[in-house]
Coordinates of N, CA and C in Angstrom, one line a residue:
V204 N 129.7 124.1 160.7 CA 128.2 124.2 160.6 C 127.7 125.5 161.2
R205 N 128.3 125.8 162.4 CA 127.9 127.1 163.0 C 128.2 128.3 162.2
E206 N 129.3 128.2 161.5 CA 129.7 129.3 160.6 C 128.8 129.4 159.4
I207 N 128.4 128.2 158.8 CA 127.5 128.2 157.7 C 126.2 128.8 158.0
L208 N 125.6 128.3 159.2 CA 124.3 128.8 159.5 C 124.3 130.0 160.4
N209 N 125.5 130.5 160.8 CA 125.6 131.7 161.6 C 124.7 131.6 162.9
S210 N 124.8 130.5 163.6 CA 124.1 130.4 164.8 C 124.8 129.4 165.8
V211 N 124.7 129.8 167.1 CA 125.3 128.9 168.1 C 124.3 127.8 168.5
S212 N 123.0 128.2 168.5 CA 121.9 127.2 168.8 C 121.5 126.4 167.6
L213 N 121.6 125.1 167.6 CA 121.4 124.3 166.5 C 120.5 123.1 166.9
T214 N 119.7 122.6 165.9 CA 119.0 121.4 166.1 C 119.4 120.3 165.1
I215 N 119.7 119.1 165.5 CA 120.1 118.0 164.7 C 118.9 117.0 164.6
D216 N 118.4 116.7 163.4 CA 117.3 115.9 163.2 C 117.6 114.7 162.4
D217 N 116.9 113.6 162.6 CA 117.0 112.3 161.8 C 118.5 111.9 161.7
L218 N 119.2 111.9 162.9 CA 120.5 111.4 162.9 C 120.5 109.9 162.9
V219 N 121.2 109.3 161.9 CA 121.3 107.8 161.7 C 122.8 107.4 161.7
I220 N 123.1 106.4 162.6 CA 124.4 105.8 162.6 C 124.3 104.6 161.7
H221 N 124.8 104.7 160.5 CA 124.7 103.6 159.5 C 125.7 102.5 159.8
T222 N 126.9 102.8 160.1 CA 127.9 101.8 160.4 C 128.9 102.5 161.4
P223 N 129.4 101.7 162.4 CA 130.3 102.3 163.4 C 131.7 102.6 162.7
Q224 N 132.4 103.6 163.2 CA 133.7 103.9 162.8 C 134.7 103.2 163.7
K225 N 135.5 102.3 163.2 CA 136.4 101.5 164.0 C 137.7 102.4 164.3
L226 N 138.1 102.4 165.5 CA 139.3 103.2 165.9 C 140.5 102.3 165.7
A227 N 141.5 102.8 165.0 CA 142.8 102.0 164.7 C 144.0 102.9 165.0
E228 N 145.1 102.3 165.2 CA 146.3 103.0 165.4 C 146.7 103.8 164.1
E229 N 146.4 103.3 163.0 CA 146.7 104.0 161.7 C 145.6 105.1 161.4
A230 N 146.0 106.2 161.0 CA 145.1 107.3 160.7 C 144.1 106.9 159.6
T231 N 142.9 107.3 159.8 CA 141.8 107.1 158.8 C 141.4 108.4 158.2
V232 N 141.2 108.4 156.9 CA 140.7 109.6 156.2 C 139.2 109.7 156.4
V233 N 138.7 110.8 156.9 CA 137.3 111.0 157.1 C 136.9 112.3 156.3
Q234 N 135.7 112.2 155.7 CA 135.2 113.3 154.9 C 133.8 113.6 155.3
T235 N 133.6 114.9 155.6 CA 132.2 115.4 155.9 C 131.7 116.2 154.7
I236 N 130.5 115.8 154.2 CA 129.9 116.4 153.1 C 128.7 117.2 153.6
V237 N 128.6 118.5 153.3 CA 127.6 119.4 153.8 C 126.9 120.0 152.5
N238 N 125.5 119.8 152.5 CA 124.7 120.4 151.4 C 123.8 121.4 152.0
L239 N 123.8 122.6 151.5 CA 122.9 123.7 152.0 C 121.5 123.5 151.4
K240 N 120.5 123.2 152.3 CA 119.2 123.1 151.8 C 118.4 124.4 151.8
S241 N 118.8 125.3 152.8 CA 118.2 126.6 152.8 C 119.2 127.4 153.7
D242 N 118.9 128.7 153.9 CA 119.8 129.5 154.8 C 119.6 129.1 156.2
R243 N 118.7 128.2 156.6 CA 118.5 127.8 158.0 C 118.7 126.3 158.2
E244 N 119.1 125.5 157.1 CA 119.2 124.1 157.3 C 120.2 123.5 156.3
I245 N 120.9 122.5 156.7 CA 121.9 121.8 155.9 C 121.7 120.3 156.1
A246 N 122.1 119.5 155.1 CA 122.2 118.1 155.2 C 123.6 117.7 155.3
C247 N 123.9 116.8 156.2 CA 125.3 116.4 156.5 C 125.5 114.9 156.5
Q248 N 126.6 114.5 155.9 CA 127.0 113.1 155.8 C 128.5 113.0 156.2
I249 N 128.8 111.9 156.9 CA 130.2 111.7 157.3 C 130.7 110.3 156.8
F250 N 131.7 110.3 156.0 CA 132.3 109.1 155.4 C 133.7 108.8 155.9
S251 N 134.1 107.6 155.8 CA 135.6 107.3 155.9 C 136.0 106.5 154.7
H252 N 137.4 106.6 154.4 CA 137.9 105.9 153.3 C 138.6 104.6 153.6
D253 N 138.3 103.5 152.9 CA 138.9 102.3 153.1 C 140.1 102.1 152.1
K254 N 141.3 102.1 152.6 CA 142.5 102.0 151.7 C 142.5 100.7 150.9
E255 N 142.1 99.6 151.6 CA 142.2 98.3 150.9 C 141.3 98.2 149.7
T256 N 140.1 98.7 149.9 CA 139.1 98.5 148.8 C 138.9 99.8 148.0
D257 N 139.6 100.9 148.5 CA 139.4 102.2 147.8 C 137.9 102.6 147.8
Q258 N 137.2 102.3 148.8 CA 135.8 102.7 148.9 C 135.5 103.6 150.0
W259 N 134.5 104.5 149.8 CA 134.1 105.4 150.9 C 132.8 104.7 151.6
H260 N 132.9 104.7 152.9 CA 131.8 104.2 153.7 C 131.0 105.2 154.5
L261 N 129.7 105.2 154.3 CA 128.9 106.2 155.1 C 128.7 105.7 156.5
H262 N 129.0 106.6 157.4 CA 128.8 106.3 158.9 C 127.6 107.0 159.5
V263 N 127.5 108.3 159.2 CA 126.4 109.1 159.9 C 125.8 110.1 158.8
S264 N 124.5 110.2 159.0 CA 123.8 111.2 158.2 C 122.8 111.9 159.1
A265 N 122.5 113.2 158.8 CA 121.6 114.0 159.7 C 121.3 115.3 159.0
A266 N 120.2 115.9 159.4 CA 119.9 117.3 159.0 C 120.1 118.2 160.2
I267 N 120.7 119.4 159.9 CA 121.1 120.3 160.9 C 120.5 121.7 160.6
G268 N 119.8 122.3 161.6 CA 119.1 123.5 161.3 C 119.3 124.5 162.5
V269 N 118.9 125.7 162.3 CA 118.9 126.8 163.3 C 117.8 126.5 164.3
L270 N 118.1 126.6 165.6 CA 117.2 126.3 166.7 C 116.6 127.6 167.1
A271 N 115.3 127.7 167.1 CA 114.6 129.0 167.5 C 114.0 128.9 168.9
A272 N 113.8 127.7 169.4 CA 113.2 127.5 170.7 C 114.1 128.0 171.8
Q273 N 113.5 128.4 173.0 CA 114.3 128.8 174.1 C 114.5 127.7 175.1
P274 N 115.6 127.6 175.8 CA 115.9 126.5 176.7 C 115.1 126.6 178.0
G275 N 114.8 125.5 178.7 CA 114.1 125.5 180.0 C 115.2 125.3 181.1
A276 N 114.7 125.0 182.3 CA 115.6 124.8 183.4 C 115.0 123.9 184.4
I277 N 115.8 123.3 185.3 CA 115.3 122.4 186.3 C 116.0 122.8 187.7
K278 N 115.4 122.3 188.8 CA 116.0 122.5 190.1 C 116.7 121.1 190.4
V279 N 118.0 121.1 190.3 CA 118.7 119.8 190.4 C 118.5 119.2 191.8
L280 N 118.4 119.9 192.8 CA 118.2 119.4 194.2 C 116.9 118.7 194.3
T281 N 115.9 119.3 193.6 CA 114.5 118.7 193.7 C 114.5 117.4 192.9
L282 N 115.2 117.3 191.8 CA 115.3 116.1 191.1 C 116.1 115.0 191.8
Q283 N 117.2 115.4 192.5 CA 117.9 114.5 193.3 C 117.1 113.9 194.4
A284 N 116.3 114.7 195.0 CA 115.4 114.3 196.2 C 114.4 113.3 195.7
R285 N 114.0 113.4 194.4 CA 113.0 112.4 193.9 C 113.6 111.1 193.6
L286 N 114.9 111.1 193.2 CA 115.6 109.9 192.7 C 116.4 109.4 193.9
K287 N 115.8 108.5 194.7 CA 116.4 108.1 196.0 C 117.4 106.9 195.9
D288 N 117.5 106.2 194.8 CA 118.4 105.1 194.7 C 119.7 105.6 194.1
N289 N 120.8 105.2 194.8 CA 122.1 105.6 194.4 C 122.9 104.4 193.9
L290 N 123.7 104.6 192.9 CA 124.6 103.5 192.4 C 126.0 104.1 192.3
S291 N 127.0 103.4 192.9 CA 128.3 104.0 193.0 C 128.9 104.0 191.5
V292 N 129.8 105.0 191.3 CA 130.4 105.1 190.0 C 131.2 103.9 189.6
D293 N 131.9 103.3 190.6 CA 132.7 102.1 190.3 C 131.8 100.9 189.9
E294 N 130.6 100.8 190.5 CA 129.7 99.7 190.1 C 129.1 100.0 188.8
H295 N 128.9 101.3 188.5 CA 128.3 101.7 187.1 C 129.3 101.2 186.0
Y296 N 130.6 101.5 186.2 CA 131.5 101.1 185.1 C 131.8 99.6 185.1
Q297 N 131.7 99.0 186.2 CA 131.8 97.5 186.3 C 130.6 96.9 185.5
R298 N 129.4 97.4 185.7 CA 128.3 96.9 184.9 C 128.4 97.1 183.4
L299 N 129.0 98.2 183.0 CA 129.3 98.5 181.6 C 130.3 97.5 181.1
A300 N 131.3 97.2 181.9 CA 132.3 96.2 181.5 C 131.7 94.8 181.3
D301 N 130.8 94.5 182.2 CA 130.1 93.2 182.1 C 129.2 93.1 180.9
R302 N 128.9 94.2 180.3 CA 128.1 94.3 179.0 C 129.0 94.3 177.8
G303 N 130.3 94.3 178.1 CA 131.3 94.3 177.0 C 131.7 95.7 176.6
L304 N 131.4 96.7 177.4 CA 131.8 98.1 177.1 C 132.8 98.6 178.1
S305 N 134.0 98.7 177.7 CA 135.1 99.2 178.5 C 135.5 100.6 178.0
F306 N 135.8 101.5 178.9 CA 136.1 102.9 178.6 C 137.5 103.3 179.1
G307 N 138.2 104.2 178.3 CA 139.4 104.7 178.8 C 139.2 105.8 179.8
A308 N 140.3 106.4 180.4 CA 140.2 107.4 181.4 C 139.4 108.6 181.0
A309 N 139.6 109.0 179.7 CA 138.9 110.2 179.3 C 137.4 110.1 179.3
F310 N 136.9 108.9 179.2 CA 135.4 108.6 179.1 C 134.9 108.2 180.5
H311 N 135.7 108.3 181.6 CA 135.2 108.1 182.9 C 134.8 109.4 183.5
G312 N 133.8 110.1 182.9 CA 133.4 111.4 183.4 C 132.3 111.4 184.4
M313 N 131.7 110.3 184.7 CA 130.6 110.3 185.6 C 131.1 110.2 187.0
T314 N 130.6 111.1 187.9 CA 131.1 111.2 189.3 C 130.0 110.9 190.3
G315 N 128.7 110.8 189.9 CA 127.6 110.6 190.8 C 126.4 110.1 190.0
L316 N 125.6 109.3 190.6 CA 124.4 108.7 189.9 C 123.3 108.4 190.8
W317 N 122.1 109.0 190.5 CA 120.9 108.9 191.3 C 119.8 108.3 190.3
M318 N 119.0 107.3 190.9 CA 118.1 106.6 190.0 C 116.7 106.6 190.6
G319 N 115.7 106.5 189.8 CA 114.3 106.3 190.2 C 113.7 105.3 189.1
K320 N 112.4 105.3 189.1 CA 111.7 104.4 188.2 C 111.8 105.0 186.8
N321 N 112.5 104.3 185.9 CA 112.6 104.7 184.5 C 113.4 106.0 184.3
E322 N 114.1 106.5 185.3 CA 114.9 107.7 185.1 C 116.1 107.7 185.9
A323 N 117.1 108.5 185.5 CA 118.4 108.6 186.2 C 119.0 110.0 186.0
L324 N 119.7 110.4 187.1 CA 120.4 111.7 187.0 C 121.9 111.4 187.3
A325 N 122.8 111.9 186.4 CA 124.2 111.7 186.5 C 124.9 113.0 186.6
R326 N 125.9 113.1 187.5 CA 126.8 114.2 187.6 C 128.0 113.9 186.7
I327 N 128.3 114.8 185.8 CA 129.4 114.6 184.8 C 130.5 115.7 185.1
E328 N 131.7 115.3 185.3 CA 132.9 116.2 185.5 C 134.0 115.7 184.6
G329 N 134.4 116.5 183.6 CA 135.4 116.1 182.7 C 136.8 115.9 183.3
P330 N 137.5 114.8 183.0 CA 138.8 114.6 183.5 C 139.7 115.7 183.0
E331 N 140.9 115.9 183.6 CA 141.8 117.0 183.3 C 142.1 117.1 181.8
S332 N 142.3 115.9 181.2 CA 142.7 115.9 179.8 C 141.5 116.4 178.9
V333 N 140.3 116.2 179.4 CA 139.1 116.7 178.6 C 138.9 118.1 178.9
V334 N 139.1 118.6 180.1 CA 138.8 120.0 180.4 C 139.7 120.9 179.6
E335 N 140.9 120.5 179.3 CA 141.8 121.3 178.5 C 141.4 121.5 177.1
E336 N 140.5 120.6 176.6 CA 140.0 120.6 175.2 C 138.6 121.1 175.1
T337 N 137.9 121.3 176.2 CA 136.5 121.6 176.1 C 136.2 122.8 175.2
S338 N 137.0 123.9 175.3 CA 136.7 125.1 174.5 C 136.8 124.9 173.0
N339 N 137.4 123.8 172.6 CA 137.6 123.5 171.2 C 136.4 122.9 170.6
Y340 N 135.4 122.5 171.4 CA 134.2 121.7 170.9 C 132.9 122.4 171.3
H341 N 131.9 122.3 170.5 CA 130.6 122.6 170.9 C 130.0 121.6 171.9
L342 N 130.2 120.3 171.5 CA 129.8 119.2 172.3 C 131.0 118.3 172.4
H343 N 131.8 118.3 173.4 CA 133.0 117.5 173.5 C 132.6 116.0 173.5
P344 N 133.1 115.2 172.6 CA 132.7 113.8 172.5 C 132.8 113.0 173.8
A345 N 133.9 113.2 174.6 CA 134.0 112.5 175.8 C 133.0 112.9 176.9
L346 N 132.6 114.2 176.9 CA 131.6 114.6 177.9 C 130.2 114.1 177.4
L347 N 130.0 114.2 176.1 CA 128.7 113.7 175.5 C 128.6 112.2 175.8
D348 N 129.6 111.4 175.6 CA 129.6 110.0 175.9 C 129.3 109.7 177.3
A349 N 129.9 110.4 178.2 CA 129.7 110.2 179.7 C 128.2 110.6 180.0
A350 N 127.7 111.6 179.4 CA 126.3 112.0 179.6 C 125.3 111.0 179.1
L351 N 125.6 110.4 178.0 CA 124.8 109.3 177.4 C 124.8 108.1 178.3
Q352 N 125.8 107.9 179.1 CA 125.9 106.7 179.9 C 124.9 106.7 181.0
A353 N 124.2 107.9 181.3 CA 123.2 108.0 182.3 C 122.0 107.0 182.0
V354 N 121.8 106.6 180.8 CA 120.7 105.7 180.4 C 121.0 104.3 180.7
T355 N 122.3 103.9 180.8 CA 122.7 102.5 181.0 C 122.1 101.8 182.2
P356 N 122.1 102.5 183.4 CA 121.5 101.9 184.6 C 120.0 101.5 184.4
L357 N 119.4 102.1 183.4 CA 117.9 101.9 183.2 C 117.7 100.7 182.2
L358 N 118.7 100.1 181.7 CA 118.6 99.0 180.7 C 118.1 97.8 181.5
P359 N 117.5 96.9 180.8 CA 117.1 95.6 181.4 C 118.3 94.9 182.0
Q360 N 118.1 94.1 183.0 CA 119.2 93.4 183.7 C 119.7 92.4 182.7
G361 N 121.0 92.1 182.9 CA 121.7 91.1 182.1 C 123.0 91.7 181.5
N362 N 123.6 90.9 180.7 CA 124.9 91.3 180.1 C 124.8 91.7 178.6
K363 N 123.6 91.9 178.1 CA 123.4 92.3 176.7 C 123.9 93.7 176.4
T364 N 124.6 93.8 175.3 CA 125.2 95.1 175.0 C 124.3 95.9 174.2
Y365 N 124.1 97.2 174.6 CA 123.2 98.1 173.8 C 124.1 99.2 173.3
L366 N 123.8 99.6 172.0 CA 124.5 100.7 171.3 C 123.5 101.6 170.7
P367 N 123.8 102.9 170.6 CA 122.9 103.9 170.0 C 122.8 103.6 168.5
M368 N 121.6 103.7 167.9 CA 121.4 103.5 166.5 C 120.9 104.7 165.8
T369 N 119.9 105.4 166.3 CA 119.3 106.6 165.7 C 119.0 107.6 166.8
V370 N 119.0 108.9 166.4 CA 118.6 110.0 167.3 C 117.6 110.8 166.5
E371 N 116.4 110.9 167.2 CA 115.3 111.6 166.5 C 115.6 113.1 166.4
T372 N 116.1 113.7 167.5 CA 116.3 115.2 167.5 C 117.4 115.5 168.6
V373 N 118.3 116.3 168.3 CA 119.2 116.9 169.2 C 119.1 118.4 169.2
K374 N 118.8 119.1 170.3 CA 118.7 120.5 170.4 C 119.9 121.0 171.2
A375 N 120.8 121.7 170.6 CA 122.0 122.2 171.2 C 121.8 123.8 171.4
F376 N 121.4 124.2 172.6 CA 121.2 125.6 172.9 C 122.5 126.3 173.1
N377 N 123.5 125.6 173.6 CA 124.8 126.3 173.9 C 125.9 125.2 174.0
S378 N 127.1 125.6 174.1 CA 128.2 124.7 174.2 C 128.2 124.0 175.6
L379 N 128.7 122.8 175.7 CA 128.8 122.1 176.9 C 130.0 122.6 177.7
G380 N 129.9 122.8 179.0 CA 131.0 123.1 179.8 C 131.7 121.8 180.3
S381 N 132.7 121.9 181.1 CA 133.4 120.7 181.6 C 132.7 120.0 182.7
T382 N 131.7 120.6 183.3 CA 130.8 120.0 184.3 C 129.4 120.2 184.0
L383 N 128.6 119.2 184.2 CA 127.1 119.2 183.8 C 126.3 118.1 184.5
W384 N 125.0 118.2 184.3 CA 124.1 117.2 184.8 C 123.4 116.5 183.6
S385 N 123.3 115.2 183.7 CA 122.6 114.5 182.6 C 121.4 113.8 183.2
H386 N 120.2 114.1 182.7 CA 119.0 113.4 183.1 C 118.4 112.6 182.0
A387 N 118.4 111.3 182.3 CA 117.9 110.3 181.3 C 116.6 109.6 181.7
S388 N 115.7 109.4 180.8 CA 114.4 108.7 181.1 C 114.0 107.8 179.9
I389 N 113.6 106.6 180.3 CA 113.1 105.7 179.3 C 111.7 106.0 178.9
K390 N 111.4 106.1 177.6 CA 110.1 106.4 177.1 C 109.2 105.2 177.1
T391 N 108.4 105.0 178.1 CA 107.6 103.8 178.3 C 106.5 103.8 177.4
D392 N 106.1 104.9 176.7 CA 105.0 104.9 175.7 C 105.5 104.3 174.4
K393 N 106.8 104.1 174.2 CA 107.3 103.5 172.9 C 107.4 102.0 173.0
P394 N 107.0 101.3 172.0 CA 107.1 99.8 172.0 C 108.6 99.4 172.0
Q395 N 108.9 98.4 172.9 CA 110.3 98.0 173.0 C 110.4 96.6 172.2
N396 N 110.4 96.8 170.9 CA 110.5 95.6 170.1 C 111.9 95.2 169.8
N397 N 112.2 93.9 169.7 CA 113.5 93.4 169.3 C 114.6 94.0 170.2
G398 N 114.3 94.2 171.5 CA 115.3 94.7 172.4 C 115.7 96.2 172.1
I399 N 114.9 96.9 171.4 CA 115.3 98.3 171.1 C 114.5 99.2 172.1
L400 N 115.3 100.1 172.8 CA 114.7 101.0 173.8 C 114.9 102.4 173.3
T401 N 113.9 103.3 173.7 CA 113.9 104.7 173.3 C 114.0 105.5 174.6
A402 N 114.9 106.5 174.6 CA 115.1 107.3 175.8 C 115.2 108.8 175.5
D403 N 114.9 109.6 176.4 CA 115.1 111.1 176.3 C 116.3 111.4 177.3
I404 N 117.2 112.2 176.8 CA 118.4 112.6 177.6 C 118.5 114.1 177.5
N405 N 118.5 114.8 178.6 CA 118.7 116.3 178.7 C 119.9 116.6 179.5
L406 N 120.7 117.5 179.0 CA 121.9 118.0 179.7 C 121.8 119.4 180.2
Y407 N 122.1 119.6 181.5 CA 122.0 120.9 182.1 C 123.3 121.4 182.7
D408 N 123.5 122.7 182.7 CA 124.7 123.2 183.3 C 124.6 123.3 184.8
D409 N 125.6 123.8 185.5 CA 125.6 123.8 187.0 C 124.4 124.6 187.6
N410 N 123.9 125.5 186.8 CA 122.7 126.3 187.3 C 121.4 125.7 187.0
G411 N 121.4 124.5 186.4 CA 120.1 123.9 186.0 C 119.6 124.3 184.7
Q412 N 120.3 125.1 183.9 CA 119.9 125.6 182.6 C 120.1 124.5 181.6
L413 N 119.0 124.3 180.8 CA 119.1 123.3 179.7 C 120.1 123.7 178.7
V414 N 121.1 122.8 178.4 CA 122.1 123.1 177.4 C 121.9 122.3 176.1
V415 N 121.6 121.0 176.3 CA 121.4 120.1 175.2 C 120.2 119.2 175.5
A416 N 119.3 119.0 174.5 CA 118.1 118.1 174.7 C 118.0 117.2 173.6

């Protein structure tokens, strides 16, 4: 996509997860279809092939365009001082397990967690296996997953499992490094119908510069 649009800074809009992609020991054929809508925007769909039925299943669709906006920045120490409640990383992953979400070592990237009312700040440090691969990705999936975990302490109490469904907009100003900060906040102005929650998540580098929003 970066080669097609000739830009490092991209925006992903109207991302919809239609069906989850199940991970299996046997390799699955995946196909990405890209349609050029203009010199600054493409439409993208990701499918997988089912051998048994010989059918293609749509998993994700989105529009991707060139990002013109400039990134902002935060003072991490100021944000930490405001978020006075701490949750240990071990307790964080235990709570996820209680909700039916268990993660392998590569996805245990959270090393610190600070919380306040309807917002949380997480320190993300990629495990060694992830660090070795970071340069191969614009947004490494394991780092991105760990960053998204920052919203889970803000979920209603209980063992109910929450999974991402749609993403309104992703603004990727630059590539993710192996260490970052993830700031999540629940949007209280959005109606929480049928157990659906809406959150904003911003990712910052070690200098507090916004990398992904």
